[in-house]
Short mmCIF file of C-alpha atoms (C1' of nucleotides) in Angstrom, two decimals:
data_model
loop_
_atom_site.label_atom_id
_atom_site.label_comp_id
_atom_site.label_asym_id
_atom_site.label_seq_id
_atom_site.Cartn_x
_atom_site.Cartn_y
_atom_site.Cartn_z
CA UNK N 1 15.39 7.14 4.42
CA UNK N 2 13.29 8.74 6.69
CA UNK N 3 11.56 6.46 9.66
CA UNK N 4 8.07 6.75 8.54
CA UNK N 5 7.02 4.03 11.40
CA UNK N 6 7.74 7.39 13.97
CA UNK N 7 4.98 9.82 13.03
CA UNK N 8 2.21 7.09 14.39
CA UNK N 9 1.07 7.90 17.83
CA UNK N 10 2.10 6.08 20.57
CA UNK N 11 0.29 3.65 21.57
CA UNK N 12 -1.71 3.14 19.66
CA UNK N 13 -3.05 0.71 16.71
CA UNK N 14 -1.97 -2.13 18.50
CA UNK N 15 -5.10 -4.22 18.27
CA UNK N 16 -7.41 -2.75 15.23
CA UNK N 17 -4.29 -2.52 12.40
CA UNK N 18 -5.93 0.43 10.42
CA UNK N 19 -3.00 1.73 10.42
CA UNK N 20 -1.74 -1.21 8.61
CA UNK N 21 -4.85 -1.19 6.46
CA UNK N 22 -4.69 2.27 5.46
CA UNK N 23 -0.75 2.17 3.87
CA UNK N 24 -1.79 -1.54 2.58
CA UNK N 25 -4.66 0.27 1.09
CA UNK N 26 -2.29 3.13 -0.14
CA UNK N 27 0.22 1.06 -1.58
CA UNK N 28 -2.58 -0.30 -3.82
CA UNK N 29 -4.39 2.29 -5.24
CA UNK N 30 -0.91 4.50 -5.98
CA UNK N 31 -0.36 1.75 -8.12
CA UNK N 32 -4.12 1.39 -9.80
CA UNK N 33 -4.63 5.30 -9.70
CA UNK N 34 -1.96 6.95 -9.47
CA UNK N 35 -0.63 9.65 -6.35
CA UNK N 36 -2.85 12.83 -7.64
CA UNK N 37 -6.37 10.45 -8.64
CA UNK N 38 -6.15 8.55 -5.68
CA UNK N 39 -8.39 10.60 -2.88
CA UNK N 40 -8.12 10.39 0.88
CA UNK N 41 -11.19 9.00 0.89
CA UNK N 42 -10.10 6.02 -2.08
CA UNK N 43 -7.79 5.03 0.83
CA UNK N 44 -10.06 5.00 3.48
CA UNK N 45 -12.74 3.32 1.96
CA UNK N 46 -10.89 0.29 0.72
CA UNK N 47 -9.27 0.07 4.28
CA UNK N 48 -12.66 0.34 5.74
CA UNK N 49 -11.87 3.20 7.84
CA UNK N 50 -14.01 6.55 8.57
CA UNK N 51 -13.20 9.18 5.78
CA UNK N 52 -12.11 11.94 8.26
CA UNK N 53 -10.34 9.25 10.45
CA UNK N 54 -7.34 8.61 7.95
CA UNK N 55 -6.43 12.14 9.97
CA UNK N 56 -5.66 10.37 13.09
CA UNK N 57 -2.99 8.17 12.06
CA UNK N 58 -1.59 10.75 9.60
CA UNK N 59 -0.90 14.26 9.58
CA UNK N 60 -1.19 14.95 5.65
CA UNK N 61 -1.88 12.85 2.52
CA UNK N 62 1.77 13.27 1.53
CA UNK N 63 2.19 11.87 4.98
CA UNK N 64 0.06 8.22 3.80
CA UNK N 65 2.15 8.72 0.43
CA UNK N 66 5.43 8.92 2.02
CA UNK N 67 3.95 5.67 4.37
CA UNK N 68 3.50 3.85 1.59
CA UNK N 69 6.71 4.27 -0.29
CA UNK N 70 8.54 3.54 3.07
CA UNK N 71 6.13 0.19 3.45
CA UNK N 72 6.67 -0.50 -0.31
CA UNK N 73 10.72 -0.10 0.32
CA UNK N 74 10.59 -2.86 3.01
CA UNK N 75 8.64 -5.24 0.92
CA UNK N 76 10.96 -4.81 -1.77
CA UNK N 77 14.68 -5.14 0.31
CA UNK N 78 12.70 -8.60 1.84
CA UNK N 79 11.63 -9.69 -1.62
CA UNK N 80 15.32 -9.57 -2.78
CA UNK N 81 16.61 -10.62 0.14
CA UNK N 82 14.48 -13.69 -0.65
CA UNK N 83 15.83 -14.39 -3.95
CA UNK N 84 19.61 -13.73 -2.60
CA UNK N 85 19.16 -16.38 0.23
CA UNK N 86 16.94 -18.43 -2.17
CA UNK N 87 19.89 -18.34 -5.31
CA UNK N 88 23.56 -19.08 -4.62
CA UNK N 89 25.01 -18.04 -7.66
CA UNK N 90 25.12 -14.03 -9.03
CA UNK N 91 23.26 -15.68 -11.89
CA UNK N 92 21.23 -17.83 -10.38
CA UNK N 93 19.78 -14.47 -8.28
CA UNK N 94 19.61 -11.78 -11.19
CA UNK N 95 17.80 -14.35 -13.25
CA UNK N 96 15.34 -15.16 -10.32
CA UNK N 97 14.59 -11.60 -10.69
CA UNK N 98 13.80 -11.75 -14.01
CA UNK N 99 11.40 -14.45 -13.43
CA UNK N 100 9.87 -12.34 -10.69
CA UNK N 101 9.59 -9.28 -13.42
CA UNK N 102 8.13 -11.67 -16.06
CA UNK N 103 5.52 -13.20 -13.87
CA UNK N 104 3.82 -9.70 -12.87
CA UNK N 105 3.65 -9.06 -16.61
CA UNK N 106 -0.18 -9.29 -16.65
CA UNK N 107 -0.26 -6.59 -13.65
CA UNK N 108 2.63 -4.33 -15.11
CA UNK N 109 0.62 -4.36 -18.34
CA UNK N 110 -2.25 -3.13 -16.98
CA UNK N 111 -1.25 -0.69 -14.35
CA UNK N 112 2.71 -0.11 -15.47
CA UNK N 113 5.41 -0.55 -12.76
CA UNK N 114 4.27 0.51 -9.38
CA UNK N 115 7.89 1.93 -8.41
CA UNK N 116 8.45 3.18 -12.21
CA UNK N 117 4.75 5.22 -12.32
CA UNK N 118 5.47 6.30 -8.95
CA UNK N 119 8.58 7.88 -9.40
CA UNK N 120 7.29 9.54 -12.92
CA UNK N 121 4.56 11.34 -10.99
CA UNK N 122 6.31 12.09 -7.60
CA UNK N 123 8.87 14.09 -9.47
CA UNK N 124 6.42 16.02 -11.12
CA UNK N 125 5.06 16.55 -7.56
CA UNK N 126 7.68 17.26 -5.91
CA UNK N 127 10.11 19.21 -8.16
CA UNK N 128 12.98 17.58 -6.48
CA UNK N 129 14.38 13.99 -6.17
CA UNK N 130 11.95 12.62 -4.04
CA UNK N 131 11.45 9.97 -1.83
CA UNK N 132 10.93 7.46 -4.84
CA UNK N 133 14.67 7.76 -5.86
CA UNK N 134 15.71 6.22 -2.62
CA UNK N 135 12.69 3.11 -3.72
CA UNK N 136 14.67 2.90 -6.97
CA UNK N 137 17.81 2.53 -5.49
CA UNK N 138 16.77 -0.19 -3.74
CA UNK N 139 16.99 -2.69 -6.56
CA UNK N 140 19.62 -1.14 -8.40
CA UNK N 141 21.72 -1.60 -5.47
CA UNK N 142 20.64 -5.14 -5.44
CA UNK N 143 21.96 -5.47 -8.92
CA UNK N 144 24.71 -3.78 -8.87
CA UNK N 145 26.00 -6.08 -5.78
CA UNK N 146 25.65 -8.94 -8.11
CA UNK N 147 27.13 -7.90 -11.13
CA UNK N 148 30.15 -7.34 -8.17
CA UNK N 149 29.99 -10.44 -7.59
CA UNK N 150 30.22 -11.36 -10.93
CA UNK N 151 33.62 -9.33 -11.16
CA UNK N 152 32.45 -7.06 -13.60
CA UNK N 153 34.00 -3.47 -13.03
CA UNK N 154 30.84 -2.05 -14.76
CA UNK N 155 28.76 -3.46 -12.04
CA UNK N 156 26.89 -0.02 -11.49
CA UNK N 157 26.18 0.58 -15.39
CA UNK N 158 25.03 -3.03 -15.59
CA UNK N 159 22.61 -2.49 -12.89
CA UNK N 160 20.98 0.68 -14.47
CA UNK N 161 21.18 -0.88 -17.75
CA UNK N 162 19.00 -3.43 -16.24
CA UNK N 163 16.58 -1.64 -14.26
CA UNK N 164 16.14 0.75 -17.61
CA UNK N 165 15.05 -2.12 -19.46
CA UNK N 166 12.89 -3.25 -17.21
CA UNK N 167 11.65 -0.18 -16.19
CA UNK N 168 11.00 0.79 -20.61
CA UNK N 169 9.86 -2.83 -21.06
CA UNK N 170 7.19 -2.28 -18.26
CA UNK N 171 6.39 1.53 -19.77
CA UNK N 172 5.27 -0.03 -23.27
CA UNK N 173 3.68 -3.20 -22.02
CA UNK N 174 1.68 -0.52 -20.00
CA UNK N 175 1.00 1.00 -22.74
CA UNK N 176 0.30 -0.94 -25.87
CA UNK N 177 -1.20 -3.55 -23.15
CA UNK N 178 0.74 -6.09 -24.48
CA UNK N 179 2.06 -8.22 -21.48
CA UNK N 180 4.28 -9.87 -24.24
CA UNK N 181 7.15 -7.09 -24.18
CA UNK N 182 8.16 -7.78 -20.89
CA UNK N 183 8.28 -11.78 -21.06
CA UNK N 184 10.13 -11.25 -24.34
CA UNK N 185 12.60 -8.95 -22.45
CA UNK N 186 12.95 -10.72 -19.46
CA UNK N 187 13.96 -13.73 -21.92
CA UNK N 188 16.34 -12.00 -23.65
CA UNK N 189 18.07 -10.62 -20.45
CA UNK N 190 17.70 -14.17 -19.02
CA UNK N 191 20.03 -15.26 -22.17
CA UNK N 192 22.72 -12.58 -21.98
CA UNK N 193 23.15 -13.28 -18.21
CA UNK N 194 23.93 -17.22 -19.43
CA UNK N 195 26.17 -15.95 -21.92
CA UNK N 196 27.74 -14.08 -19.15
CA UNK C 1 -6.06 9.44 -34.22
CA UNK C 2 -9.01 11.92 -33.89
CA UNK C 3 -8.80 15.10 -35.90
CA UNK C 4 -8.89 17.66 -33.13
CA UNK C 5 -8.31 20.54 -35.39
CA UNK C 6 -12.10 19.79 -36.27
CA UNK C 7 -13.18 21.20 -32.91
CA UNK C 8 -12.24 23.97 -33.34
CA UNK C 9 -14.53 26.90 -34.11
CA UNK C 10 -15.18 27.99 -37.56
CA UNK C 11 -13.40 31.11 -38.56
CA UNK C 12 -12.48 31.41 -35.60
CA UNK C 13 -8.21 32.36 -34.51
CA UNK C 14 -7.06 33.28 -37.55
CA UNK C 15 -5.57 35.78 -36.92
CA UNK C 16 -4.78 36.01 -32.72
CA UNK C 17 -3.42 32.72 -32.63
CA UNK C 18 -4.57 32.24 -29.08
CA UNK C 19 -5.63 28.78 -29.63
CA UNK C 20 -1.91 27.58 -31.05
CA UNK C 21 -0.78 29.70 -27.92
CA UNK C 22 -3.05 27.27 -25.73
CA UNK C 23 -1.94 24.15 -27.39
CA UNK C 24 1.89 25.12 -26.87
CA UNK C 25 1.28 26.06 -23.37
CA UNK C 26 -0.62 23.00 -23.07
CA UNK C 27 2.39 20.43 -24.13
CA UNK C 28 5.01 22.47 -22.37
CA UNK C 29 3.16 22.76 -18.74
CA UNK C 30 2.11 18.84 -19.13
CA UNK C 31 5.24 17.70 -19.55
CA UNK C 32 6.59 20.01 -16.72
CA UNK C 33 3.64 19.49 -14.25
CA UNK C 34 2.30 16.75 -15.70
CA UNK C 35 -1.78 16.09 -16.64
CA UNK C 36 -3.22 16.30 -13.18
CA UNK C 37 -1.17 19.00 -11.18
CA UNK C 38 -1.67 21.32 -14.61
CA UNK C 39 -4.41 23.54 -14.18
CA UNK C 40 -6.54 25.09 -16.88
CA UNK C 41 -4.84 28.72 -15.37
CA UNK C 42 -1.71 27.63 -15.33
CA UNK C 43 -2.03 26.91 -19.32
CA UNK C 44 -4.14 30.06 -19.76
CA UNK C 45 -1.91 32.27 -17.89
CA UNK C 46 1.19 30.60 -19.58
CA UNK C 47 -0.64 31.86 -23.21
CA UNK C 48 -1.95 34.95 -21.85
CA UNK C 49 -5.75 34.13 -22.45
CA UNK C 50 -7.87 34.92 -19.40
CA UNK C 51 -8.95 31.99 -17.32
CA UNK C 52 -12.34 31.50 -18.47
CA UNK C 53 -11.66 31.94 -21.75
CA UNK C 54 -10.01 28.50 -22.37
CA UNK C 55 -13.88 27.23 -22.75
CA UNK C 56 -14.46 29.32 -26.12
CA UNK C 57 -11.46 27.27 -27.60
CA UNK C 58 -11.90 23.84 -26.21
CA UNK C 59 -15.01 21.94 -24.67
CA UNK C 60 -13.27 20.70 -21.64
CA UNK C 61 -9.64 19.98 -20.25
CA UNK C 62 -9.33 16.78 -21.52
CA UNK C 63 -10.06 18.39 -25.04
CA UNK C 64 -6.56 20.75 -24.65
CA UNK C 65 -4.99 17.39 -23.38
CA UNK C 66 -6.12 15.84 -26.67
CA UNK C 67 -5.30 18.87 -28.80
CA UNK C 68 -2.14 19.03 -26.58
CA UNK C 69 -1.08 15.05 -27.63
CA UNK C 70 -2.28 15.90 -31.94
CA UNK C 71 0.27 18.68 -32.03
CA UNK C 72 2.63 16.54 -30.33
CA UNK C 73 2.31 13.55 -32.51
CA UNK C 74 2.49 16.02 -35.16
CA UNK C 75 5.65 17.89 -33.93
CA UNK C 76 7.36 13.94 -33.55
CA UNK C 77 6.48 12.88 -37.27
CA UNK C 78 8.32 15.78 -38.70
CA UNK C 79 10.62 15.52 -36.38
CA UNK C 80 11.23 11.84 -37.55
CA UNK C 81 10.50 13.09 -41.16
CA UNK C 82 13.41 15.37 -40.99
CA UNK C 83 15.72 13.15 -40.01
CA UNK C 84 14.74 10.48 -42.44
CA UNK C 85 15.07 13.14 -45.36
CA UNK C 86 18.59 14.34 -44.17
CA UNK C 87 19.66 11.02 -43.37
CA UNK C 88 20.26 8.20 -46.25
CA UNK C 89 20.99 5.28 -44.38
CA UNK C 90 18.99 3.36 -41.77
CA UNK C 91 21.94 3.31 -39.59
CA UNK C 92 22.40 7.21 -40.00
CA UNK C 93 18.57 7.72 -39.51
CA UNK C 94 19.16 5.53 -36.02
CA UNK C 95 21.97 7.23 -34.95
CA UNK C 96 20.84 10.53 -35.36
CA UNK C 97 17.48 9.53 -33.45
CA UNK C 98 20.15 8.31 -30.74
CA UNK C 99 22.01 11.63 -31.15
CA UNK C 100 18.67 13.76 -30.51
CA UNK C 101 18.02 11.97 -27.50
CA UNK C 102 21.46 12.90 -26.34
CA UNK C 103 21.15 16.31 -26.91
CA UNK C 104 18.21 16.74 -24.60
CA UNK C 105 19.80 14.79 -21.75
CA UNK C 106 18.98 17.50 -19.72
CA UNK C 107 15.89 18.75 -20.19
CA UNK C 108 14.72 15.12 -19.85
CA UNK C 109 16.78 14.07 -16.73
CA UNK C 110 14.92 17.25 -15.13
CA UNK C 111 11.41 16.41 -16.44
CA UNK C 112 11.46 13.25 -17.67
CA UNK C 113 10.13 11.69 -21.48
CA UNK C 114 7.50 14.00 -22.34
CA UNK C 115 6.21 11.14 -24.14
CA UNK C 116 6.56 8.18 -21.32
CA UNK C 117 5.13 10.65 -18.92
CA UNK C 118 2.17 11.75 -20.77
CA UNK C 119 1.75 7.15 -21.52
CA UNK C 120 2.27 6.54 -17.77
CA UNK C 121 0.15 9.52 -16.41
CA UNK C 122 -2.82 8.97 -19.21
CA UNK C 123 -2.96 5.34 -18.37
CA UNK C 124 -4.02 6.04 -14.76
CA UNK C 125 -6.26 8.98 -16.15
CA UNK C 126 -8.31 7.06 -18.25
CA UNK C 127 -8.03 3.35 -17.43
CA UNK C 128 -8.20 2.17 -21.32
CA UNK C 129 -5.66 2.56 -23.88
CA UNK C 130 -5.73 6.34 -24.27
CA UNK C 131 -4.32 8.56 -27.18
CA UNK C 132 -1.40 8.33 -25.96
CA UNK C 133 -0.56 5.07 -27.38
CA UNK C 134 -0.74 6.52 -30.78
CA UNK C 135 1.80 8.74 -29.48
CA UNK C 136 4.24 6.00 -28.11
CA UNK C 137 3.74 4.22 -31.95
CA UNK C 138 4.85 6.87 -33.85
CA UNK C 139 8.76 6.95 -32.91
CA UNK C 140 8.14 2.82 -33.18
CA UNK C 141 6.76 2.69 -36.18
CA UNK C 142 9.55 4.63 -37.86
CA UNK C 143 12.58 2.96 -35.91
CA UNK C 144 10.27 -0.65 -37.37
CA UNK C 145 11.26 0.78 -40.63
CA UNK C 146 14.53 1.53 -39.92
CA UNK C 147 15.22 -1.59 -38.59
CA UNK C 148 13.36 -3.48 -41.63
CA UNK C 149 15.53 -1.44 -44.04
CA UNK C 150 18.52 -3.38 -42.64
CA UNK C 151 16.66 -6.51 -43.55
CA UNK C 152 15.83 -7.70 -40.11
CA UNK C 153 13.21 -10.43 -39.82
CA UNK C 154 12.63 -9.08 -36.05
CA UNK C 155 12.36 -4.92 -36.93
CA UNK C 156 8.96 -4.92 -34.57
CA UNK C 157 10.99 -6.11 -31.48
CA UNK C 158 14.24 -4.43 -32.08
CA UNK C 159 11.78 -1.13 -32.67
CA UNK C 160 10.35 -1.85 -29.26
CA UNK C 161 13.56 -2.52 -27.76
CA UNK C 162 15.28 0.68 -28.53
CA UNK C 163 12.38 2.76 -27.49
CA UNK C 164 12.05 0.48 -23.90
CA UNK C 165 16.01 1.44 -23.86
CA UNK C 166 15.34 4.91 -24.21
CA UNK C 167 12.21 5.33 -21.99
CA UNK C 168 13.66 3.28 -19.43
CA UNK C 169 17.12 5.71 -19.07
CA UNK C 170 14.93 8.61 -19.43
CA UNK C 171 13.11 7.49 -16.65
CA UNK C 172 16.25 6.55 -14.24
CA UNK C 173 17.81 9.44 -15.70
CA UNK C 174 14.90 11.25 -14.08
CA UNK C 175 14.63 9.62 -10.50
CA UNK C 176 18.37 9.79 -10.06
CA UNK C 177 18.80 13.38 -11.50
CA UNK C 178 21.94 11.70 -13.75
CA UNK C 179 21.82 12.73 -17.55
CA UNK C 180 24.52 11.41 -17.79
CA UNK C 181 22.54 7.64 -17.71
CA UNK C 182 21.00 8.72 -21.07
CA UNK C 183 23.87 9.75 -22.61
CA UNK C 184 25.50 6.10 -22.23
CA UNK C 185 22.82 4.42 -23.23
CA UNK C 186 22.91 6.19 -26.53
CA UNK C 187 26.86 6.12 -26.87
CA UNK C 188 26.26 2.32 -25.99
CA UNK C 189 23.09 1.89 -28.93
CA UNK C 190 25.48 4.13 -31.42
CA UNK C 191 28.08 1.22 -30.99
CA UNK C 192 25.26 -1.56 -31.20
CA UNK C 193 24.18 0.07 -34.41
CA UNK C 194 27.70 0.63 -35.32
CA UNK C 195 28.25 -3.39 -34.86
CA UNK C 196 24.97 -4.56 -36.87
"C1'" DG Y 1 -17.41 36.05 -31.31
"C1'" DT Y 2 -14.86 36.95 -26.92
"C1'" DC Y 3 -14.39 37.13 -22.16
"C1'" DT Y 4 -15.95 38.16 -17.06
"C1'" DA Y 5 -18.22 36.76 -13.16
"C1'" DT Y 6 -19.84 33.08 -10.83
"C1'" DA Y 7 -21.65 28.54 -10.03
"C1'" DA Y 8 -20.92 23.64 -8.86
"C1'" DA Y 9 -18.21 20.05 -7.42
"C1'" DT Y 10 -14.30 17.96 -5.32
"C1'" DC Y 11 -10.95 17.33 -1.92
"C1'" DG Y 12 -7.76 18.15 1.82
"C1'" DA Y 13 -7.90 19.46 6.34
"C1'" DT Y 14 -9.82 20.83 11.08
"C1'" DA Y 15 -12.69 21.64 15.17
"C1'" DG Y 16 -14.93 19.57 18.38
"C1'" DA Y 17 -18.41 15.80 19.80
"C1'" DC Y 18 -18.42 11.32 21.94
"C1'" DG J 1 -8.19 8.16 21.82
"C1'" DT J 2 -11.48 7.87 17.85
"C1'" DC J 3 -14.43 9.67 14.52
"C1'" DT J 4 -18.37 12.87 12.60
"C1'" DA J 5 -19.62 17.06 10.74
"C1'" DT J 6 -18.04 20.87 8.39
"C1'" DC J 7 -14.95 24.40 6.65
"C1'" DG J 8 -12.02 26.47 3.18
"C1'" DA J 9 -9.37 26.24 -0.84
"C1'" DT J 10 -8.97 24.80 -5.42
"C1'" DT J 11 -10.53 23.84 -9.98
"C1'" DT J 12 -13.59 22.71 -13.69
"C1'" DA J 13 -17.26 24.49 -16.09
"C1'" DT J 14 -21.20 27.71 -17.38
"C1'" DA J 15 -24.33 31.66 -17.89
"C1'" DG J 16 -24.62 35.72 -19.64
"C1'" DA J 17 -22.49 40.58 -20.30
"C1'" DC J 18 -20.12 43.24 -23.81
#
DNA sequence: GTCTATAAATCGATAGAC
DNA sequence: GTCTATCGATTTATAGAC
């Protein structure tokens, strides 16, 4: 994945953080508005940062977008890295993840999944598997390692199984705004994996 | 779901067919580019209208978005309607819904659900449930019945189930560039049904 | 009734002031 | 180094010619 952290100039940022602000900023309203609503000057407003100065941290608005998915990526890998030094057991962690899942439901049902929406726009963006496919890998690598663990051959299968789910679940709960449909499918996964 | 046949002028296209041209354009180009990187051009080009001539047909561009969803929901319900005429069984009827998804593995792991897109792009668009819900319940309703047919007390959630199944792998499918993730989710449904 | 020419608005990006 | 003022491109929409 490209090193996002290298195209901010040197030196600098060390004391204010709009930097920081600015992809924080980002990260939000790609989820709320989407890549194409969401202006320059969205982003720079909720940071609190001069309209035209979003230019002097970054080159190009892809260049913010691509900040943010790289920021997003880390906060992800931590968040599961959490759960796997959290949970002992392969089915202790993949059902911690399901709680995680079930408790955004109110926030998925509103704005969808932010990695899901993201990934359904950027590739009608870009054309080509973008930057997002690396973010969605992130979890279903997660996954898959557990289902590993859990000596199932299928381990990679599993995994998409269960990010498709999720990722569907999240799509119609978005959609009908009905929160329900993902706690119901987070339940249901929750069962199978105890059945496991 | 609003008429939008009824905006249309009166005695108006009946014979150029520019308008149907515009529509088709319209729900080819949206699900390619999506909503917000689809200009009103690009769709008049695509039908051969000149530019400015979109306006005599429709009001604004989210009017050919709306007409561009009808036809859609249209083109799904006979769609659906076909299959339930050539098809006796529930089973049959959900297996050859499985089957069509299948067969445009492809198209769909290049572009994604024409359907989830439109949900997931609409949703950021317009902030409230949009028309595009009425989209999304169309396929549900009729997989509700299928699923009732076989005299199960929970039809609503399996409906919503299979379509999270199938908007989820079209979604992955998508990311990753993999049809081949949509494909085994409907071999893997076909033996669900198979088993019921 | 149909379409051309153009207006009006928005947004990304830049040049240069401080 | 940081930001203000402004440009230029794009796109929706309209006024009016034919």
């Amino acid at each position: 994945m490209t090193d996002v952290r290298s195209s901010q100039p040197a030196a600098v940022d060390q004391r204010s953080g709009k930097r920081e602000r600015l992809v924080s900023a980002a990260i939000r309203l790609l989820h709320q508005q989407g890549v194409e609503r969401t202006t320059l000057a969205d982003i720079a407003k909720a940071a609190d940062v001069p309209v035209g100065g979003v230019y002097y941290y970054f080159k190009t608005k892809d260049d913010v977008v691509a900040a943010a998915i790289d920021a997003h990526a880390r906060q992800s890998a931590t968040a599961l890295a959490q759960i796997e030094a959290r949970e002992r057991s392969p089915k202790g962690r993949l059902k911690a993840l399901m709680k995680e899942f079930a408790a955004q439901s109110e926030l998925l049902a509103r704005y969808g999944c932010p990695l899901g929406t993201l990934c359904s726009e950027l590739d009608k963006r870009d054309g080509e598997p973008s930057l997002a496919a690396d973010l969605m890998r992130v979890p279903i690598e997660w996954a898959e390692r557990q289902f590993r663990a859990l000596g199932r051959e299928d381990a990679y299968e599993q995994a998409i199984d269960l990010m498709a789910a999720y990722e569907g679940s999240a799509l119609l709960a978005n959609t009908l705004r009905d929160p329900g449909i993902l706690t119901k499918a987070a339940e249901r996964y929750n069962q199978w994996i105890d059945s496991l």
